[in-house]
Coordinates of C-alpha atoms and ligand atoms in Angstrom, one line a residue:
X1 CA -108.1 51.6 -78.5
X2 CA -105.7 49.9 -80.6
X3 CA -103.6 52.5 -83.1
X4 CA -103.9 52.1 -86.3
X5 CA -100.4 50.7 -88.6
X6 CA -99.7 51.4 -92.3
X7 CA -97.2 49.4 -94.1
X8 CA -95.9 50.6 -97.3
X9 CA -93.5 49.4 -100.5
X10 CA -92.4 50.8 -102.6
X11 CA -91.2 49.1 -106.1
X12 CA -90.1 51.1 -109.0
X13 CA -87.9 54.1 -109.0
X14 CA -87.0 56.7 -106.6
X15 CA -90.1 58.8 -107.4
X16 CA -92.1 55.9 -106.2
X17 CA -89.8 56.0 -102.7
X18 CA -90.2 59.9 -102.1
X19 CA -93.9 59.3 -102.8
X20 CA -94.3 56.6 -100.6
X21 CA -92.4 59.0 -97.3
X22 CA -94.9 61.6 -98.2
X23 CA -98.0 59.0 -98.1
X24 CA -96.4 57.8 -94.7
X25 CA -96.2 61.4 -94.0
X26 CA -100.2 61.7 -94.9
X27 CA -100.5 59.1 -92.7
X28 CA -98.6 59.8 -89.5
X29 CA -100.6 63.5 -89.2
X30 CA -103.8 60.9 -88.8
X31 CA -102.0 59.2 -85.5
X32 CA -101.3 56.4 -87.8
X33 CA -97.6 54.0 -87.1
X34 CA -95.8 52.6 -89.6
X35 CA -95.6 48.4 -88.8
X36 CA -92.7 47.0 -90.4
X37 CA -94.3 43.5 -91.4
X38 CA -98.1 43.4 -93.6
X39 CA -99.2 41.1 -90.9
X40 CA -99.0 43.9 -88.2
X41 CA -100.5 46.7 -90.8
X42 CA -104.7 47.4 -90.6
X43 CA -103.8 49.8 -93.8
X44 CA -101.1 48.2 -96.8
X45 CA -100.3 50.6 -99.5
X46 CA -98.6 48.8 -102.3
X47 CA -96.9 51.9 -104.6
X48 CA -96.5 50.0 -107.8
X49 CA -94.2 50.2 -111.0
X50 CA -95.5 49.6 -114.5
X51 CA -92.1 50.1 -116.4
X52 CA -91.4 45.9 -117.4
X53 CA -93.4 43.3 -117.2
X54 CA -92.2 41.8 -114.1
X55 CA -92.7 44.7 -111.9
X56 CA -95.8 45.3 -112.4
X57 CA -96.6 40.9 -111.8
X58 CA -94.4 40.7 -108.5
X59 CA -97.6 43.4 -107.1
X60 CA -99.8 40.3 -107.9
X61 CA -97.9 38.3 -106.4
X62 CA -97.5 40.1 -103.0
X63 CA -101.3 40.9 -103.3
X64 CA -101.3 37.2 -103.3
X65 CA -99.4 36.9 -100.0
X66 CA -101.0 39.6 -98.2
X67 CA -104.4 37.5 -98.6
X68 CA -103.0 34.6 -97.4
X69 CA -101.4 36.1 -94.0
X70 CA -105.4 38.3 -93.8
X71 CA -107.4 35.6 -94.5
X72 CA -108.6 35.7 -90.8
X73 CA -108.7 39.3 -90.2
X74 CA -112.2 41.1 -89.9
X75 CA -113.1 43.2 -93.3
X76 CA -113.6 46.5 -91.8
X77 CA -110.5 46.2 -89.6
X78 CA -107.8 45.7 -92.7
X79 CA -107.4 47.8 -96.1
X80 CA -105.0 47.6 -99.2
X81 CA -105.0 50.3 -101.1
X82 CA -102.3 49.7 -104.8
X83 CA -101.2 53.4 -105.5
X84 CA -98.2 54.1 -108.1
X85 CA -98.1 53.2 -111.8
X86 CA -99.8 50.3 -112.6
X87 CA -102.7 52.0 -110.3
X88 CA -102.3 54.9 -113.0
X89 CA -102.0 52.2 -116.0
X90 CA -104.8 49.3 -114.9
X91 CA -107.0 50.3 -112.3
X92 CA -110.2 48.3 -113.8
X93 CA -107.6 45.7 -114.2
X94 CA -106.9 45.4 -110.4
X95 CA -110.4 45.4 -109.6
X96 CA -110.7 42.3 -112.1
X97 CA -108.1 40.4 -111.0
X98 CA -107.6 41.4 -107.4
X99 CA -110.8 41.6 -105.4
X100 CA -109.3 42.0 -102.1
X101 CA -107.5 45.4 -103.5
X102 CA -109.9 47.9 -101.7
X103 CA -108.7 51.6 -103.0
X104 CA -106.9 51.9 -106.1
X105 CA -105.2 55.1 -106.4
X106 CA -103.0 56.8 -109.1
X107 CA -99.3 59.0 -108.6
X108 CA -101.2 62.2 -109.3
X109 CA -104.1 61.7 -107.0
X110 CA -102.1 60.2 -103.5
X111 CA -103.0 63.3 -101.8
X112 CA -106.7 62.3 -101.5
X113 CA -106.0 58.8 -99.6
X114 CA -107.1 60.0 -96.2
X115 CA -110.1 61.1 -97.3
X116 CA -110.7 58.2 -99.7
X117 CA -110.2 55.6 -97.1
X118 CA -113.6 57.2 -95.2
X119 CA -115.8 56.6 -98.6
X120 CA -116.7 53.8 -100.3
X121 CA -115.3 55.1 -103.7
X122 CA -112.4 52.8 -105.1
X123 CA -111.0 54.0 -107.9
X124 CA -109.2 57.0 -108.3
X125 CA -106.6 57.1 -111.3
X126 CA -107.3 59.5 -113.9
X127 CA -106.3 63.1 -113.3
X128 CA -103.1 64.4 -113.5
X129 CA -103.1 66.9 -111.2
X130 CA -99.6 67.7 -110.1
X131 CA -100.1 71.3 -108.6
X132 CA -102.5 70.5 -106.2
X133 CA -101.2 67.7 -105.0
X134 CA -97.6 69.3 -104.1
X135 CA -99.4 71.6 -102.3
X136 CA -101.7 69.0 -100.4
X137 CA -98.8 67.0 -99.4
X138 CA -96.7 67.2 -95.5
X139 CA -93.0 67.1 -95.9
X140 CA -90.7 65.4 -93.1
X141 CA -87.6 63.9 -93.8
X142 CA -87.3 60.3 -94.0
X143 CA -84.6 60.9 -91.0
X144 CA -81.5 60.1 -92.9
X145 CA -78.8 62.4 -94.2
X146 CA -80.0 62.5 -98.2
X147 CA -83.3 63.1 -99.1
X148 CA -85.1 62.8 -102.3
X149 CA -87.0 65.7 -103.6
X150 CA -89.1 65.8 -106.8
X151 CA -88.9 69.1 -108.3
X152 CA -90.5 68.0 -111.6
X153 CA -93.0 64.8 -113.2
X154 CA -94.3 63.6 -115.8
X155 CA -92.7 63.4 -119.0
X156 CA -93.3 64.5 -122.7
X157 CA -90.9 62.1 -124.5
X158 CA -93.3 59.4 -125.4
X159 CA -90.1 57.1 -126.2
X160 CA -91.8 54.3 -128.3
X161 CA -90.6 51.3 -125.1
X162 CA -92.3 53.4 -122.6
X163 CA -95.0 53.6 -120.0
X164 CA -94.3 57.2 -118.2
X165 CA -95.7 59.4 -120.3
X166 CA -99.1 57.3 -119.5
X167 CA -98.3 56.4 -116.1
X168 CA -97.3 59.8 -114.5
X169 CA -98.4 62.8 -117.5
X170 CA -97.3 65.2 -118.8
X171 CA -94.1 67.3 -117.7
X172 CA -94.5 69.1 -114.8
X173 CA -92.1 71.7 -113.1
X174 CA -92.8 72.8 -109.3
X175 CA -92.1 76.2 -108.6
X176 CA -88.8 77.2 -107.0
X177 CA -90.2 78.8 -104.2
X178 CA -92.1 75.4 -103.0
X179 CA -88.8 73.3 -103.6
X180 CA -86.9 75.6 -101.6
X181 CA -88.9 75.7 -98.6
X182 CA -89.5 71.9 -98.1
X183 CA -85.3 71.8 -98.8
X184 CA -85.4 73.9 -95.7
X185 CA -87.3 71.8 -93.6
X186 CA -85.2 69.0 -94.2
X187 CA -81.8 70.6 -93.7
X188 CA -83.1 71.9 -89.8
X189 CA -84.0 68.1 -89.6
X190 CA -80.2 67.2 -90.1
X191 CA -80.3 66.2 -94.1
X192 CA -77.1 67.2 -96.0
X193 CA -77.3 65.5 -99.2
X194 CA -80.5 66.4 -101.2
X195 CA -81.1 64.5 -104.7
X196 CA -83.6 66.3 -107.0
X197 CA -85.6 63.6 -108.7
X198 CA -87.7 64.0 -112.2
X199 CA -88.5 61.8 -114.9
X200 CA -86.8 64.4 -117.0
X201 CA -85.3 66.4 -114.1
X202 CA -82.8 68.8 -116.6
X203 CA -86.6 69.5 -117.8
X204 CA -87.0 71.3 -114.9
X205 CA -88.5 75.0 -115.9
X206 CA -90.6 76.4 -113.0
X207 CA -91.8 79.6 -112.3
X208 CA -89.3 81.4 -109.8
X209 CA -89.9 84.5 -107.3
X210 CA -89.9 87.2 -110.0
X211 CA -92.8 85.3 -111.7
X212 CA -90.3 84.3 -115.0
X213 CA -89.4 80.3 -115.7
X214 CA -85.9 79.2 -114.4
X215 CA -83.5 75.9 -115.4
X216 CA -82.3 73.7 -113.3
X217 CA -78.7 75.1 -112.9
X218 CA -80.8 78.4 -111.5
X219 CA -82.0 76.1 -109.1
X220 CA -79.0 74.3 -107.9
X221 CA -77.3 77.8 -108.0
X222 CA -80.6 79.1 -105.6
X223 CA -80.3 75.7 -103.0
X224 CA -76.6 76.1 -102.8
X225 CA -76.9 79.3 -101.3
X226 CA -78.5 77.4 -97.9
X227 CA -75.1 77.1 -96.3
X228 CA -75.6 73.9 -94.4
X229 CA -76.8 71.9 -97.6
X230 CA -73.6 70.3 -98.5
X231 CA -74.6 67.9 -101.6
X232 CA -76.4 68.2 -104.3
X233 CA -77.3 65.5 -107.3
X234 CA -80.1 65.4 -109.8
X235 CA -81.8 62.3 -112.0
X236 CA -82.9 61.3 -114.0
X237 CA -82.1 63.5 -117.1
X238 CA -82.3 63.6 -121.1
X239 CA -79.9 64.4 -123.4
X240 CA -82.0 66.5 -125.6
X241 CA -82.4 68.6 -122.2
X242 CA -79.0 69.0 -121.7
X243 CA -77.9 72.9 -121.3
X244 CA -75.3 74.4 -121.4
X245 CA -76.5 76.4 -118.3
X246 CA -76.5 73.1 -116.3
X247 CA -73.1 71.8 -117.9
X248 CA -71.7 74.7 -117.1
X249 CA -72.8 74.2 -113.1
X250 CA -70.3 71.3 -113.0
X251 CA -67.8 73.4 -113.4
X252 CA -68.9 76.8 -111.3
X253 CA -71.2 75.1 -108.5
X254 CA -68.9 72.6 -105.8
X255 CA -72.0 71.6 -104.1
X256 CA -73.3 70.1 -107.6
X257 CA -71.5 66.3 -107.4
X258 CA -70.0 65.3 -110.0
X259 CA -71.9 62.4 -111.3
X260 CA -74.7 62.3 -113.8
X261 CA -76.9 59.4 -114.7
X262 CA -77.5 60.2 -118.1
X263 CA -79.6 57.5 -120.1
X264 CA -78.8 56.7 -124.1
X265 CA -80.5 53.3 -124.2
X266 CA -78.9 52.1 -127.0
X267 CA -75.5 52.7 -129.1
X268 CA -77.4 52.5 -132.5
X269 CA -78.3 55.3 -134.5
X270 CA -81.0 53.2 -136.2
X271 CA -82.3 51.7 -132.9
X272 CA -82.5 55.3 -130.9
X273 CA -84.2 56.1 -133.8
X274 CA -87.0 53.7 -133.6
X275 CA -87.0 54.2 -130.0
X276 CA -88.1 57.9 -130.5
X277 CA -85.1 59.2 -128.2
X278 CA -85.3 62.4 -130.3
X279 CA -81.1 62.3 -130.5
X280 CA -78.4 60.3 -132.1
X281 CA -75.1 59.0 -130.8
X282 CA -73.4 62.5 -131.9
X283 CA -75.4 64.7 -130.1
X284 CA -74.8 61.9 -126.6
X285 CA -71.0 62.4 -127.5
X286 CA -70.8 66.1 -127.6
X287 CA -72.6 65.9 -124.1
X288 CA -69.7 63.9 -122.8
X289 CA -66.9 66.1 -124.3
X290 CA -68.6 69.6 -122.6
X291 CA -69.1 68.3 -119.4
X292 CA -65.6 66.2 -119.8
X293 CA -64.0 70.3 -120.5
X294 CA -66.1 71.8 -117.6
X295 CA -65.6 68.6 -114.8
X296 CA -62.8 66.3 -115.9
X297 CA -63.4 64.0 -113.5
X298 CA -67.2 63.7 -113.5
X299 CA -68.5 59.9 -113.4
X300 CA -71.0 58.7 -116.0
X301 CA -73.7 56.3 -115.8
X302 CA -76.5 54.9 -118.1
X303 CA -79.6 52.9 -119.0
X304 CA -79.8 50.3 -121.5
X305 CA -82.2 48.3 -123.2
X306 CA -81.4 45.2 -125.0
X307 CA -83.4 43.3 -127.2
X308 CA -85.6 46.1 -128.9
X309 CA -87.6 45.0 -131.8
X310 CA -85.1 44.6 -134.7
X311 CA -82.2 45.3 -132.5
X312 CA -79.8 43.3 -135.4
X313 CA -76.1 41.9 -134.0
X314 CA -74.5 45.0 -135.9
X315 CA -76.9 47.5 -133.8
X316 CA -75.5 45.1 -130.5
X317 CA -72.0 45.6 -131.3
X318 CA -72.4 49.4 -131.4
X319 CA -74.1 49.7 -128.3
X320 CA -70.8 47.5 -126.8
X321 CA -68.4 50.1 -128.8
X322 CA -70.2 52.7 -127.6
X323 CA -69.8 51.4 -124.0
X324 CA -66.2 51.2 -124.5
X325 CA -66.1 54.8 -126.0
X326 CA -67.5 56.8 -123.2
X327 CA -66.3 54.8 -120.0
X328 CA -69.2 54.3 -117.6
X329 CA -68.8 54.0 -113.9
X330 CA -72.0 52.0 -113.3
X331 CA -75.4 52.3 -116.2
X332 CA -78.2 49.6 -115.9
X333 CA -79.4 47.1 -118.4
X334 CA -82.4 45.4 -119.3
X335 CA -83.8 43.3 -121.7
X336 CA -87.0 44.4 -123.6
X337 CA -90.0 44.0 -121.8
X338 CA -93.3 45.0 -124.2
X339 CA -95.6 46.8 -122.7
X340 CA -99.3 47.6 -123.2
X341 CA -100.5 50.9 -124.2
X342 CA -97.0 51.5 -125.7
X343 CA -96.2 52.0 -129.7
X344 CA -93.7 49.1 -129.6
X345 CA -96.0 47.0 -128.2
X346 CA -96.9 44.8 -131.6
X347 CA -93.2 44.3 -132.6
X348 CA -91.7 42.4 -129.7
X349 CA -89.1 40.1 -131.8
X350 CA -85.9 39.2 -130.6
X351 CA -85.5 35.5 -129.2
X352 CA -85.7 35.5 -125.1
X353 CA -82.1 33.1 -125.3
X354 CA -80.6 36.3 -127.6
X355 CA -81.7 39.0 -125.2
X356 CA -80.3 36.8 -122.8
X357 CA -77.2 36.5 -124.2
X358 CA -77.1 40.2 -125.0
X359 CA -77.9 41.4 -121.8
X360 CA -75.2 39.1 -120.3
X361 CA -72.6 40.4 -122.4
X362 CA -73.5 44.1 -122.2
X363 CA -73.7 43.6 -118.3
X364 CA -70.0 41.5 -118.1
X365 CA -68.4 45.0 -120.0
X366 CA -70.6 47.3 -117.2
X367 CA -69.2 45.7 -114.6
X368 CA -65.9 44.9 -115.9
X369 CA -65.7 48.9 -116.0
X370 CA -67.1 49.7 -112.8
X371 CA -64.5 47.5 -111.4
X372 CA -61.7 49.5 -112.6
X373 CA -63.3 52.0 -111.8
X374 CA -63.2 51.7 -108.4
X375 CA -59.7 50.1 -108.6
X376 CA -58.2 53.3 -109.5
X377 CA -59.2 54.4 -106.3
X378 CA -57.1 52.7 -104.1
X379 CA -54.3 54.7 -102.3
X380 CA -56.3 57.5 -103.1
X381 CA -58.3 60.3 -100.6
X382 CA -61.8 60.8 -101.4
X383 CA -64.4 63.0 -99.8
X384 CA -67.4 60.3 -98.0
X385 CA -70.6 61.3 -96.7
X386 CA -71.3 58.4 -94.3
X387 CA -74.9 57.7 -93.9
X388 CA -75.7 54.7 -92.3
X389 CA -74.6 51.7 -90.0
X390 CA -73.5 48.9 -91.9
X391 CA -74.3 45.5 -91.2
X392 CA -70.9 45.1 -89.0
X393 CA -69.6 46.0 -85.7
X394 CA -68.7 49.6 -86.5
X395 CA -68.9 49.4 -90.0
X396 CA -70.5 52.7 -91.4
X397 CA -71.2 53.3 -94.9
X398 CA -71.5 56.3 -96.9
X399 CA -71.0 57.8 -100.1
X400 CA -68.4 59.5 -102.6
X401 CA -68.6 62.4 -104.7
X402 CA -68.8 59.6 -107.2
X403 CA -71.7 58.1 -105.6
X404 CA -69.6 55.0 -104.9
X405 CA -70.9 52.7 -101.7
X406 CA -67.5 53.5 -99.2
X407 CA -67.4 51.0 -96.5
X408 CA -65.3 52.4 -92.9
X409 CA -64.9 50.7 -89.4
X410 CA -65.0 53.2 -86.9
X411 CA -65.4 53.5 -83.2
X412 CA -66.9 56.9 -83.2
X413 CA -70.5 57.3 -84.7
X414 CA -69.5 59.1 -88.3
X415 CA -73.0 59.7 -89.5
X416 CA -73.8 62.1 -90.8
X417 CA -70.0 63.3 -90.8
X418 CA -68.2 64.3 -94.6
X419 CA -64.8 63.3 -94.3
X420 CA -61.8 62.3 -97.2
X421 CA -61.3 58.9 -96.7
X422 CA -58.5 57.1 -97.7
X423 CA -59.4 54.1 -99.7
X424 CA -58.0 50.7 -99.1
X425 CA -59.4 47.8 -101.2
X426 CA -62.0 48.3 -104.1
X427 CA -64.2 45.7 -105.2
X428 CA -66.3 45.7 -107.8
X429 CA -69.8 47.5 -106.5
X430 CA -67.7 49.6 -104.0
X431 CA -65.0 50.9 -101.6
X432 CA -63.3 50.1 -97.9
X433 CA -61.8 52.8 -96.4
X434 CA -60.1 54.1 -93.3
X435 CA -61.0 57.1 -91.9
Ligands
LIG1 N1 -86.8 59.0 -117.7 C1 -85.7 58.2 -117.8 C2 -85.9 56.7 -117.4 C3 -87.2 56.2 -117.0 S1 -87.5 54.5 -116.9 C4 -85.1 58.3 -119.2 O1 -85.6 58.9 -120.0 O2 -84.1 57.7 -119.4 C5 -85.9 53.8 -116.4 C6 -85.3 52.9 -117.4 O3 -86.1 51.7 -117.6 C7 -85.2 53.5 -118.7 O4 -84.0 54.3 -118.8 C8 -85.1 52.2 -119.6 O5 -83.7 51.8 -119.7 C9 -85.8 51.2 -118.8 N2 -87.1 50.8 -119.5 C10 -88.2 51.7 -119.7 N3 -89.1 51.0 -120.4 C11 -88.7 49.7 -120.6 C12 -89.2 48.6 -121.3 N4 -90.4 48.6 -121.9 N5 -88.4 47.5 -121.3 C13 -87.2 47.5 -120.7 N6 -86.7 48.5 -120.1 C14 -87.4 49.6 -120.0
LIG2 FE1 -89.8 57.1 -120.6 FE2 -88.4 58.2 -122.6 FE3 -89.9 59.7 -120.9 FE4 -87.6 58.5 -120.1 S1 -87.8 60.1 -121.7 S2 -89.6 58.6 -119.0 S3 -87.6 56.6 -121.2 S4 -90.7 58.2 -122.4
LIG3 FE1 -91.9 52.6 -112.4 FE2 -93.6 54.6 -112.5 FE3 -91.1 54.9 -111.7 S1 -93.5 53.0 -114.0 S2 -90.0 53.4 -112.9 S3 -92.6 53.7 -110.7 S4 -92.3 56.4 -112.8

């Protein structure tokens, strides 16, 4: 008998990925193959993202695709299931508009899709029910040398902009006991790197072996301690979650790297306000200065949004300023996208050609300091953790402390390997070195 093949993508963030390896994960402890093409798959799981507009439309239009290329294939011998956000967000929707979409299945409930796939019943969206699924779920590593894990989900922020509260519930913190052992797992399956992933990660406050709530720094203090775990980074964080216990880990814990994605959105007072970030600019800068005194050389990034209702040319020029101020070594940025469900839904009002132009200028500064960044690199040692084959004869590619990409040409196989690089050229999304 033919085996069966799943085929899975992910879109969205890096929740969505470590979800999708523990679906495939699901999947492979029912004899189940992964195909690498929809064509080959008799199961497709499409885990969405609902966070702008266009992600969530790119699932119709690879819905679209898929019923093209199984237009021939029997019913009973081909299903698509759409897990992830805009599962979460629009089931009914999906059912409306997509037909073909035969299981429609939220972030919360993904633990039930072997099951579901043997019963006729289609929808299921609307529990949040964290705990149990941790606990239902098969860990393996993905079989490189960093792995995701998701210590905590959900979020109770409810920025105004935003679909995760909705999408993914309320905040959730596993307990430490559960993270550690699937940690361990990994490392005896050859991982070195692990990234703990939240939507408010420095949220985290799970319950710990003597039964009280611990931080995160508790828990990047308790992971350190497994001696061949060699890395360790956490996103996404808030600043209203900041402590000073997890500050202070910059300094104290030389596993934690020293980079932190730290989202402000915007550089106005009035527009964080209206975004309901719960802080101001002061409170962002203070941030910076503490964890500037604990880790000098720690690397900043950000998120941006451009374009939010009443975002006025003044409130623009302070989110440049702003840039200038703190010095970022990569952020994001993206224009406004309104979405449903969400309290600034009704107020979408800044001209597409002035987002545009916004976004453009915001993103020429990012970039402009990401590639000086870099340059000052040149000449210099830095500690890589090479990961991967690049596309090149014996080109390998790994990662700084920084998190930059670091390019090497190598004859021996360096996977896997941590080694201080010296770095030759710069350009502006990464490093060449020479090991
Ligand atoms: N939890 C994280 C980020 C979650 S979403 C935080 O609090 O920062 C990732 C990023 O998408 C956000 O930081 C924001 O910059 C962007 N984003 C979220 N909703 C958006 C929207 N409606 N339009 C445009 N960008 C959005
Ligand atoms: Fe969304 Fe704000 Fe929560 Fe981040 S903190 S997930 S931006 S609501
Ligand atoms: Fe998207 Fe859901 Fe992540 S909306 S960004 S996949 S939490």
């Amino acid at each position: 008998m033919q085996k069966n093949k799943i085929y899975i993508k992910s879109y969205g963030c890096q929740m969505n990925v470590y979800d999708s390896n523990r679906i495939l994960d699901l999947f492979k402890n029912q004899n189940y193959e992964i195909a690498d093409d929809p064509k080959d798959a008799s199961l497709v799981v499409l885990n969405t993202c609902h966070i702008r507009e266009k992600a969530a439309e790119k699932m119709y239009s690879d819905i679209g695709r898929i019923n093209k290329s199984k237009k021939d294939a029997p019913k009973e011998s081909f299903k698509l299931v759409v897990a992830g956000c805009v599962a979460q967000a629009e089931g009914e929707e999906i059912k409306a508009r997509a037909p073909s979409v035969d299981f429609i299945v939220g972030p919360q409930s993904y633990h039930h899709l072997p099951e579901m796939l043997k019963t006729t019943e289609s929808i299921l969206s609307d529990e949040f029910t964290q705990n149990e699924k941790f606990k239902n779920l098969i860990y393996n590593s993905a079989g490189g040398v960093s792995e995701f894990v998701s210590i905590q989900e959900g979020c109770d922020k409810f920025c105004s902009f935003c679909v995760v509260p909705y999408t993914r519930g309320p905040e959730f913190s596993r307990p430490v006991a559960e993270i550690v052992n699937e940690i361990e797992k990994y490392i005896n399956q050859g991982v070195k790197e692990i990234i703990f992933l939240g939507q408010n990660v420095n949220a985290y406050h799970g319950i710990g072996e003597d039964g009280k709530t611990k931080d995160l720094a508790y828990l990047i203090d308790k992971v350190s301690e497994l001696e061949n775990l060699k890395r360790i980074r956490y996103m996404t964080s808030h600043p209203i979650d900041m402590r000073e216990s997890l500050i202070k880990a910059h300094r104290s814990n030389r596993k934690l790297m020293p980079f932190l994605h730290l989202p402000i959105q915007s550089g106005s007072n009035k527009v964080l306000k209206e975004m309901n970030r719960k802080h101001d600019i002061d409170l962002y800068k203070k941030i910076v200065e503490k964890l500037r005194n604990e880790r000098p050389d720690i690397a900043l990034s950000s998120d941006f949004i451009v374009g939010y209702p009443g975002e006025s040319d003044k409130d623009f020029d302070d989110t440049m300023n702003f840039v200038n101020e703190i010095n970022y070594v990569i952020a994001y940025s993206f224009m406004y996208s309104q979405r449903p469900g969400t309290p600034a839904q009704k107020k979408d009002n800044i001209p597409l050609a002035q987002k545009k132009a916004r976004l453009s200028a915001l993103q020429s500064l990012l970039k402009e300091q990401q590639k000086n960044y870099n340059k000052s690199f040149v000449g210099k040692k830095l500690e890589v953790l090479f990961e991967k084959k690049g596309r090149h004869k014996n080109q390998y590619i790994g990662r700084s402390i920084y998190n930059q990409s670091v390019f090497a040409t190598s004859e021996t196989n360096l996977i896997n390997k941590i080694t201080n690089a010296k770095i030759t050229n710069s350009t502006d999304f990464a490093l060449e070195s020479a090991v």
